[in-house]
Amino acid sequence: MSLQRMRHLGVLALFLFLSLIWGQTANGDDGRPTCRRCDLHHACNCSYSGFTRVPMVTDQALSLDLSFNNITMVTQDDLMGHSRLTLLDLHANGLAEIHPSAFDSLWSLEELDLSDNQLTVLNPKWFNKLELLQHLNLLNNPYSFLGSPSLFLGLSELRRLMFGGPDLKELRREDLSGVTHLEELTVNANNLDRYDSGTFGDIWPLGRVTLSLHGPFLTNPALAAAVLNDVCYPETWLTLSDLHLAHYVSVQPFKDSINMIRYLSLRNVSLSDEACVSMLALLDGVPLSSLSIVGLTLTGEGRWVTANRTDLRSMDEFFASDVTILDILKFAMVSELQYLLQYQKKLSIINAKLFLLSCYLTKMMVNTLYLDVSDNLLTDLTLTYMLCDSEETLQELRVLNISGNLLKSLSTLSRLVTKLTKLTQLDVSRTSYNSMPSSCSWPSTLRYLNISRAKLTIVTPCLPKSLEVLDLSYNDLKEFVLTMPILRELHLSGNKFLRLPAGGPYPNLQTLTIQSNTLNAFSLSDLQSYRRLENLEAGHNKFVCSCEFITFLHSQLTGSGDVKITDKHQTYVCDSPLYLQGEAVSQVNLSIIQCQPVLFVSVSCGVALLLGILVAGLLWRCHAFWFLKMTWAWLKAKRSSQRRRRQRNTEGTDPLLSFDAFVSYSEQDASWVENFLVPEMEEPSDSDSENPTSPLTLCLHKRDFLPGHWIMDNIMSAIERSRRTVFVLSENFVQSDWCRYELDFSHFWLFEAGGDTAILILLEPLSKDDVPKRFCKLRKLMSSTTYLEWPQEEERRPEFWRSLRNALRGDNEQEN
C-alpha cells in the first residue's frame, strides 16, 4: 500500500513540475505572456492576441506588431533589450500610460505607431533616444495639445508624421520645433480652436499633406486659411477631408492659397450650389493641374451657370468618384457643364450614376487622352449618343474605360470605337456581353482589350488581331482558338478550361494566367508549344495529381524550367485522387510503387526470382529439400505405424518381431549380401560341430517387402518387426540415390527409437567424413559406436561372422 502511495506522489510531483515549466514558458518569469509568432525574417505579428501586457518576444525581432490587443500600459522594462527593433505597432490597444523611458533601448526604431489609444498627455521623453525614427503616428488619442517642450526635438530623420484627433484644440508655434522637412504630414484637427500662424511654415520641403479641418472651415475660416497658407506649395500634394462647404464663406479659406496649389484632393466633401460656384470662381485661371474628389455629395441642383466662364485650361486631370446627388431629378444636365470638362487630358467620373454624357460635350473634349466613366448607368443607346454615333469625336483618346455599365451589344461597341483612331486601351469588363459576333471592326491601334467578368460563352474572330494584351477572365469560356500573332499577355482565369490552349497561334505570348478553371493537368509539351512563354499562373484548378504531373510541376516550381510560375505555390492543390485531395502539389511525394507499378513489379519479380534461385541453391547446398522430404515421409510413415500400434493395443496383442535384423544396403553391394551375409546368417553354421549355431532371420527389401504397398510403409514395418538394423556401408551406399533415400528414411526411425539397435558394417575403408553431412546422426554414430569392418583376409572372416552373430543376437544369446 505504501508503494502505491509513493507512486501516486511521484506522478503528482511530475505533474506539478511540468505545470511549472509550462507556466514559465507561457507567462515568463515575471508573469508576462510570451508571443512566438515570428517568421524567418524576425517579424513578430502578435496582433489580435488579447494581450493585456507587452509580451516577451525574441530579442532578435526586427518588427513587432502588437495592434488590436488590450495593452493599457508600457513599463520601463517591457521593451528592454530590443535594440534591433525597427518597427513597433501599438495601434488600437486602449493604451493610457507609457513610462518616460519605455522606449530608451529602441535605438534602431524607425517606425512607431501609437494611434487610436487613450493617451491624454504626450511625453517628449518617450522620443529622446529615438534618433533614427522616420515614421511616427499619434492619431486619434484624446490629447488636446502636443505639449511643451516640443515632442520632436532631436528627431532629425522624421519623414512621416501623423497626429491629432477629435480632442485636439490648439497648435502652437513651438509644437513642431525640430521638424525640418517631411515627405508626409497628416493632421486630424476637425475641432481645432487655436492655431499659431507659421506652426507648419518652417517645414519644407513638404511632400504630401492631409488635413481634416471640418470645424474650422465651418466656424473659423481665418484659422483654416492660416493652416492652408502654411502648407501650400506648388510641389505639395494637398488632401482635405471631412469638409462641408455650404456657402460662400466656407470656401474663403482657399482664397489666399489657391494660387499655390497644383494638386488638390478632396475626400468626403459636400458641396452646395453656392459653395460650388464660389469654388469655381476661385479656380478661374489658377494653375491647378490636378483635382480629385472622392466621396462627393452635391446638395444643390447643379445650377452653376454663373460660373460658365471659368477658365480651367491648366487642369490636366479631373477625378470624381462615389458621387451622390441628393435631388437627382432636379439636377441640371451634365451637358450644361462642358466648360468644366473640356480641357482635361485625363478625365474620370466613376460611380456617379451617370447615364448620359452628351455628344456635344465629347466633341468639345479635344485634348482628352484618358476617359474613365466606369461603374455608371450607361447603356448601348446612351453610349451611342455619347460617342456621337457615326460622327467624329475624341480623336486624341488613347484609353477608354466603360467597365461596370449596362452594355449588351459588343457589335455596337466595336462600331462606335472604330472611329477612335488613336485608341490603344479599351476596358469593357463587368458588362452584360453574352455573345460575340463573327466579325467586328476595331481601331488598328488597339493593343489592350479587357472583356473580363462578362457572360461570354464563346469567342470568335471578332477579336482584333492587333492586340498585345487580352483579358477574358471570369466568363464562361471552354476553349480559346484564335490566331493572334502579336499577343503578349492572355488572361483566362475564372473560366471552364479543361486544358491549356494550344500555343501555336500565339508565337509571341509571354504571360498566361489561367487560374480557377477546371484544368486537370498540364505538361512540358503543353508549355513548349508556346515559343516565348515566360510567366504562367495556373493555381486554383482541379489538378489530378498523377506521378507525371507532380514530377513536372515540382521542377517548374523550383524554377528549373524555362517558364516561371508566378502565383503562389500553395494555390496548386490536388483535387484527386481522394487520398491526396487538398494537399499542396509542392508537398506531395509519391513512391515508385505508385508512379512506376509495372517497373516496380518487374524489378520486384526479378529480384524475387533471383533471391528464390539463391535461396533454392542455398537450400540445396544445405540439403534442406532432403530434410523436408524425409521429414514428410517419416511423419506419414510414423502416422501409419502409430495407427498399427493403436490397433494392436485395442486387440491386446504384443508387437510381432519377425526378423532378427533389417539389412539396408546398396544395390551394387547386393552380391555381397546375397552371397556372404545371407548364407552365413540364415543357414546353420557347422564349422564348429561342438557348438552349432541357430540360424538368424534377415529382412531384405528385395525378398521380404510386401508388393503393392508404399515403400515407406514397407520400410517402417520392416524396422518395427526387426530387432536390429544392419547398415552395409560402402562408397556405393553413399553414392546411390535410392539406397541413400532408403537409408535416410531408416535412420530417421532408427535414431528416434534409439541408437543401440544399429549395426554398422564397413565393406571397405570409409571414414565419417565420407558420409554426407545431412546424416548428422549417422556420422555421430560412427564416431561413438564400434563398427565391423569386412576383412579382406580369408582367415579373419570367421571372427567377423561370429562378432556379427553376437551383435544380432544380443548379450543374452552370444556364442560361447
Coordinates of N, CA and C in Angstrom, one line a residue, residues 468-578:
E468 N -2.1 43.1 -78.0 CA -1.0 42.6 -77.3 C -1.3 42.1 -75.9
V469 N -2.4 42.6 -75.4 CA -2.9 42.2 -74.0 C -4.4 41.9 -74.2
L470 N -4.9 40.7 -73.8 CA -6.3 40.4 -73.9 C -6.7 39.7 -72.5
D471 N -7.8 40.3 -71.9 CA -8.3 39.8 -70.6 C -9.7 39.3 -70.8
L472 N -9.8 38.0 -70.8 CA -11.2 37.3 -70.9 C -11.5 36.6 -69.6
S473 N -10.9 37.0 -68.5 CA -11.1 36.3 -67.2 C -12.6 36.4 -66.7
Y474 N -13.0 35.3 -66.0 CA -14.3 35.2 -65.4 C -15.4 35.4 -66.4
N475 N -15.4 34.6 -67.4 CA -16.5 34.4 -68.3 C -16.9 33.0 -68.2
D476 N -17.6 32.4 -69.2 CA -18.0 31.0 -69.2 C -17.3 30.3 -70.4
L477 N -16.1 30.6 -70.7 CA -15.4 30.1 -71.9 C -14.9 28.7 -71.6
K478 N -14.9 27.8 -72.6 CA -14.4 26.4 -72.5 C -13.2 26.2 -73.4
E479 N -13.0 27.1 -74.4 CA -11.9 27.0 -75.3 C -11.6 28.3 -75.9
F480 N -10.3 28.5 -76.4 CA -9.9 29.7 -77.0 C -9.0 29.3 -78.1
V481 N -9.5 29.4 -79.3 CA -8.8 29.1 -80.5 C -8.9 30.2 -81.5
L482 N -7.9 31.1 -81.4 CA -7.8 32.2 -82.4 C -6.3 32.5 -82.7
T483 N -6.1 33.0 -83.8 CA -4.7 33.3 -84.2 C -4.5 34.8 -83.8
M484 N -3.5 35.0 -82.9 CA -3.1 36.4 -82.5 C -1.6 36.5 -82.5
P485 N -1.1 36.9 -83.6 CA 0.4 36.8 -83.8 C 1.2 37.7 -82.9
I486 N 0.7 38.9 -82.4 CA 1.5 39.7 -81.5 C 1.0 39.8 -80.1
L487 N 0.1 38.9 -79.7 CA -0.4 38.8 -78.3 C 0.7 38.5 -77.4
R488 N 0.9 39.3 -76.3 CA 2.0 39.1 -75.3 C 1.4 38.6 -74.0
E489 N 0.2 39.0 -73.6 CA -0.5 38.6 -72.4 C -1.9 38.1 -72.7
L490 N -2.2 36.9 -72.1 CA -3.5 36.4 -72.2 C -4.0 36.0 -70.8
H491 N -5.2 36.5 -70.4 CA -5.7 36.3 -69.1 C -7.0 35.5 -69.3
L492 N -7.1 34.3 -68.8 CA -8.2 33.4 -68.9 C -8.7 32.8 -67.6
S493 N -8.4 33.4 -66.5 CA -8.8 32.9 -65.2 C -10.3 32.9 -65.0
G494 N -10.8 32.0 -64.2 CA -12.2 32.0 -63.9 C -13.1 31.6 -65.0
N495 N -12.6 30.7 -65.9 CA -13.5 30.2 -66.9 C -13.6 28.7 -66.7
K496 N -13.9 27.9 -67.8 CA -14.1 26.5 -67.6 C -13.2 25.7 -68.5
F497 N -12.0 26.1 -68.7 CA -11.0 25.4 -69.5 C -10.6 24.1 -68.8
L498 N -10.5 23.0 -69.7 CA -10.1 21.7 -69.2 C -8.6 21.5 -69.5
R499 N -8.1 22.3 -70.4 CA -6.6 22.2 -70.8 C -6.1 23.5 -71.2
L500 N -4.8 23.6 -71.3 CA -4.2 24.9 -71.8 C -4.5 25.0 -73.2
P501 N -4.8 26.3 -73.7 CA -4.9 26.5 -75.1 C -3.6 26.1 -75.9
A502 N -3.7 25.6 -77.1 CA -2.5 25.3 -77.8 C -1.7 26.6 -78.1
G503 N -0.4 26.5 -78.0 CA 0.4 27.7 -78.1 C 0.8 28.1 -79.5
G504 N 0.5 27.3 -80.5 CA 0.9 27.6 -81.8 C 0.3 29.0 -82.3
P505 N -0.9 29.3 -82.1 CA -1.5 30.6 -82.6 C -1.0 31.8 -81.9
Y506 N -0.1 31.7 -80.9 CA 0.3 32.8 -80.1 C 1.9 32.8 -80.0
P507 N 2.5 33.0 -81.1 CA 4.0 32.9 -81.1 C 4.7 33.8 -80.2
N508 N 4.1 35.0 -79.9 CA 4.8 36.0 -79.0 C 4.3 36.0 -77.6
L509 N 3.4 35.1 -77.2 CA 2.8 35.1 -75.9 C 3.9 34.9 -74.8
Q510 N 3.9 35.8 -73.9 CA 4.9 35.8 -72.8 C 4.3 35.5 -71.4
T511 N 3.0 35.9 -71.2 CA 2.3 35.7 -69.9 C 1.0 35.1 -70.2
L512 N 0.7 34.0 -69.4 CA -0.6 33.3 -69.5 C -1.1 33.1 -68.1
T513 N -2.3 33.6 -67.8 CA -2.9 33.4 -66.5 C -4.2 32.6 -66.8
I514 N -4.3 31.4 -66.1 CA -5.5 30.6 -66.3 C -5.9 29.9 -65.0
Q515 N -5.9 30.7 -64.0 CA -6.3 30.3 -62.6 C -7.8 30.0 -62.6
S516 N -8.2 29.2 -61.5 CA -9.6 29.0 -61.2 C -10.4 28.5 -62.4
N517 N -9.9 27.6 -63.1 CA -10.6 26.9 -64.2 C -10.8 25.4 -63.7
T518 N -10.9 24.5 -64.7 CA -11.1 23.1 -64.3 C -10.0 22.3 -65.0
L519 N -8.8 22.9 -65.0 CA -7.6 22.1 -65.5 C -7.3 20.9 -64.7
N520 N -7.1 19.8 -65.3 CA -6.7 18.6 -64.6 C -5.2 18.5 -64.5
A521 N -4.5 19.0 -65.5 CA -3.0 18.9 -65.5 C -2.5 19.7 -66.7
F522 N -1.2 19.9 -66.8 CA -0.6 20.4 -68.0 C 0.8 19.8 -67.9
S523 N 1.5 19.8 -69.1 CA 2.8 19.1 -69.2 C 3.8 20.0 -69.8
L524 N 5.0 19.4 -69.9 CA 6.1 20.2 -70.5 C 5.8 20.4 -72.0
S525 N 5.2 19.4 -72.7 CA 4.9 19.6 -74.1 C 3.9 20.7 -74.3
D526 N 2.9 20.9 -73.3 CA 2.0 22.0 -73.4 C 2.7 23.3 -73.4
L527 N 3.6 23.5 -72.5 CA 4.3 24.7 -72.3 C 5.3 25.0 -73.5
Q528 N 5.9 23.9 -74.0 CA 6.8 24.1 -75.1 C 6.1 24.5 -76.4
S529 N 4.8 24.3 -76.5 CA 4.1 24.7 -77.7 C 4.0 26.2 -77.8
Y530 N 4.3 26.9 -76.6 CA 4.4 28.4 -76.6 C 5.9 28.8 -76.8
R531 N 6.2 29.4 -77.9 CA 7.6 29.7 -78.2 C 8.3 30.6 -77.2
R532 N 7.6 31.6 -76.7 CA 8.2 32.6 -75.9 C 7.6 32.8 -74.5
L533 N 6.8 31.8 -74.1 CA 6.2 31.9 -72.8 C 7.2 32.0 -71.6
E534 N 7.0 33.0 -70.8 CA 7.9 33.2 -69.7 C 7.2 33.1 -68.3
N535 N 6.0 33.5 -68.2 CA 5.3 33.6 -66.9 C 3.9 32.8 -67.0
L536 N 3.6 32.0 -66.0 CA 2.4 31.2 -66.0 C 1.8 31.3 -64.6
E537 N 0.5 31.5 -64.6 CA -0.3 31.5 -63.3 C -1.5 30.5 -63.6
A538 N -1.4 29.3 -62.9 CA -2.4 28.3 -63.2 C -2.9 27.7 -61.9
G539 N -2.8 28.4 -60.8 CA -3.3 27.8 -59.5 C -4.8 27.8 -59.4
H540 N -5.3 27.2 -58.3 CA -6.7 27.1 -58.0 C -7.5 26.3 -59.1
N541 N -6.9 25.2 -59.6 CA -7.5 24.4 -60.5 C -7.7 23.0 -59.9
K542 N -8.4 22.1 -60.6 CA -8.8 20.8 -60.1 C -7.7 19.8 -60.6
F543 N -6.6 19.8 -60.1 CA -5.5 19.0 -60.6 C -5.6 17.5 -60.2
V544 N -5.4 16.7 -61.2 CA -5.2 15.2 -60.9 C -3.8 15.0 -60.7
C545 N -3.4 14.6 -59.5 CA -2.0 14.5 -59.1 C -1.4 13.2 -59.5
S546 N -1.2 13.0 -60.8 CA -0.5 11.8 -61.3 C 1.0 12.0 -61.1
C547 N 1.7 10.9 -61.2 CA 3.1 10.9 -61.0 C 3.8 11.9 -62.0
E548 N 3.4 11.8 -63.2 CA 4.0 12.6 -64.3 C 3.8 14.1 -64.0
F549 N 2.5 14.5 -63.5 CA 2.2 15.9 -63.3 C 3.0 16.4 -62.1
I550 N 3.1 15.6 -61.0 CA 3.7 16.0 -59.8 C 5.2 16.2 -60.1
T551 N 5.8 15.3 -60.8 CA 7.3 15.4 -61.1 C 7.5 16.6 -61.9
F552 N 6.7 16.8 -62.9 CA 6.8 18.0 -63.8 C 6.6 19.3 -63.1
L553 N 5.6 19.4 -62.3 CA 5.3 20.7 -61.6 C 6.3 21.0 -60.5
H554 N 6.9 19.9 -59.9 CA 7.9 20.2 -58.9 C 9.1 20.9 -59.6
S555 N 9.5 20.4 -60.8 CA 10.6 21.0 -61.5 C 10.3 22.5 -61.9
Q556 N 9.0 22.7 -62.2 CA 8.6 24.1 -62.6 C 8.6 25.0 -61.4
L557 N 8.1 24.5 -60.2 CA 8.0 25.4 -59.0 C 9.4 25.7 -58.5
T558 N 10.4 24.8 -58.7 CA 11.7 25.1 -58.2 C 12.5 26.0 -59.2
G559 N 11.8 26.4 -60.3 CA 12.5 27.3 -61.2 C 13.4 26.7 -62.2
S560 N 13.4 25.3 -62.4 CA 14.3 24.6 -63.3 C 13.8 24.7 -64.7
G561 N 12.6 25.1 -64.9 CA 12.0 25.1 -66.3 C 12.2 26.5 -66.9
D562 N 11.9 26.6 -68.2 CA 12.0 27.9 -68.9 C 10.9 28.8 -68.5
V563 N 9.7 28.2 -68.1 CA 8.6 29.0 -67.7 C 8.5 29.2 -66.2
K564 N 8.3 30.4 -65.8 CA 8.3 30.8 -64.3 C 6.9 30.8 -63.8
I565 N 6.6 30.0 -62.7 CA 5.3 30.0 -62.1 C 5.3 31.2 -61.2
T566 N 4.4 32.2 -61.5 CA 4.5 33.5 -60.8 C 3.4 33.6 -59.7
D567 N 2.4 32.7 -59.6 CA 1.5 32.8 -58.5 C 2.0 31.9 -57.3
K568 N 1.3 32.0 -56.2 CA 1.8 31.3 -55.0 C 1.7 29.7 -55.2
H569 N 2.8 29.1 -54.7 CA 2.8 27.6 -54.8 C 1.7 26.9 -54.1
Q570 N 1.2 27.6 -53.0 CA 0.1 26.9 -52.3 C -1.2 26.9 -53.0
T571 N -1.3 27.6 -54.1 CA -2.5 27.6 -54.9 C -2.6 26.3 -55.8
Y572 N -1.5 25.6 -55.9 CA -1.5 24.4 -56.7 C -1.9 23.2 -55.8
V573 N -3.1 22.8 -55.8 CA -3.6 21.8 -54.8 C -4.2 20.6 -55.6
C574 N -4.0 19.4 -55.0 CA -4.6 18.2 -55.6 C -6.1 18.1 -55.4
D575 N -6.8 17.8 -56.5 CA -8.2 17.5 -56.3 C -8.5 16.0 -56.3
S576 N -7.7 15.3 -56.9 CA -7.8 13.8 -56.9 C -6.3 13.3 -57.1
P577 N -6.1 12.0 -56.7 CA -7.0 11.0 -56.1 C -7.5 11.5 -54.7
L578 N -8.5 10.8 -54.2 CA -9.1 11.2 -53.0 C -8.2 11.3 -51.8

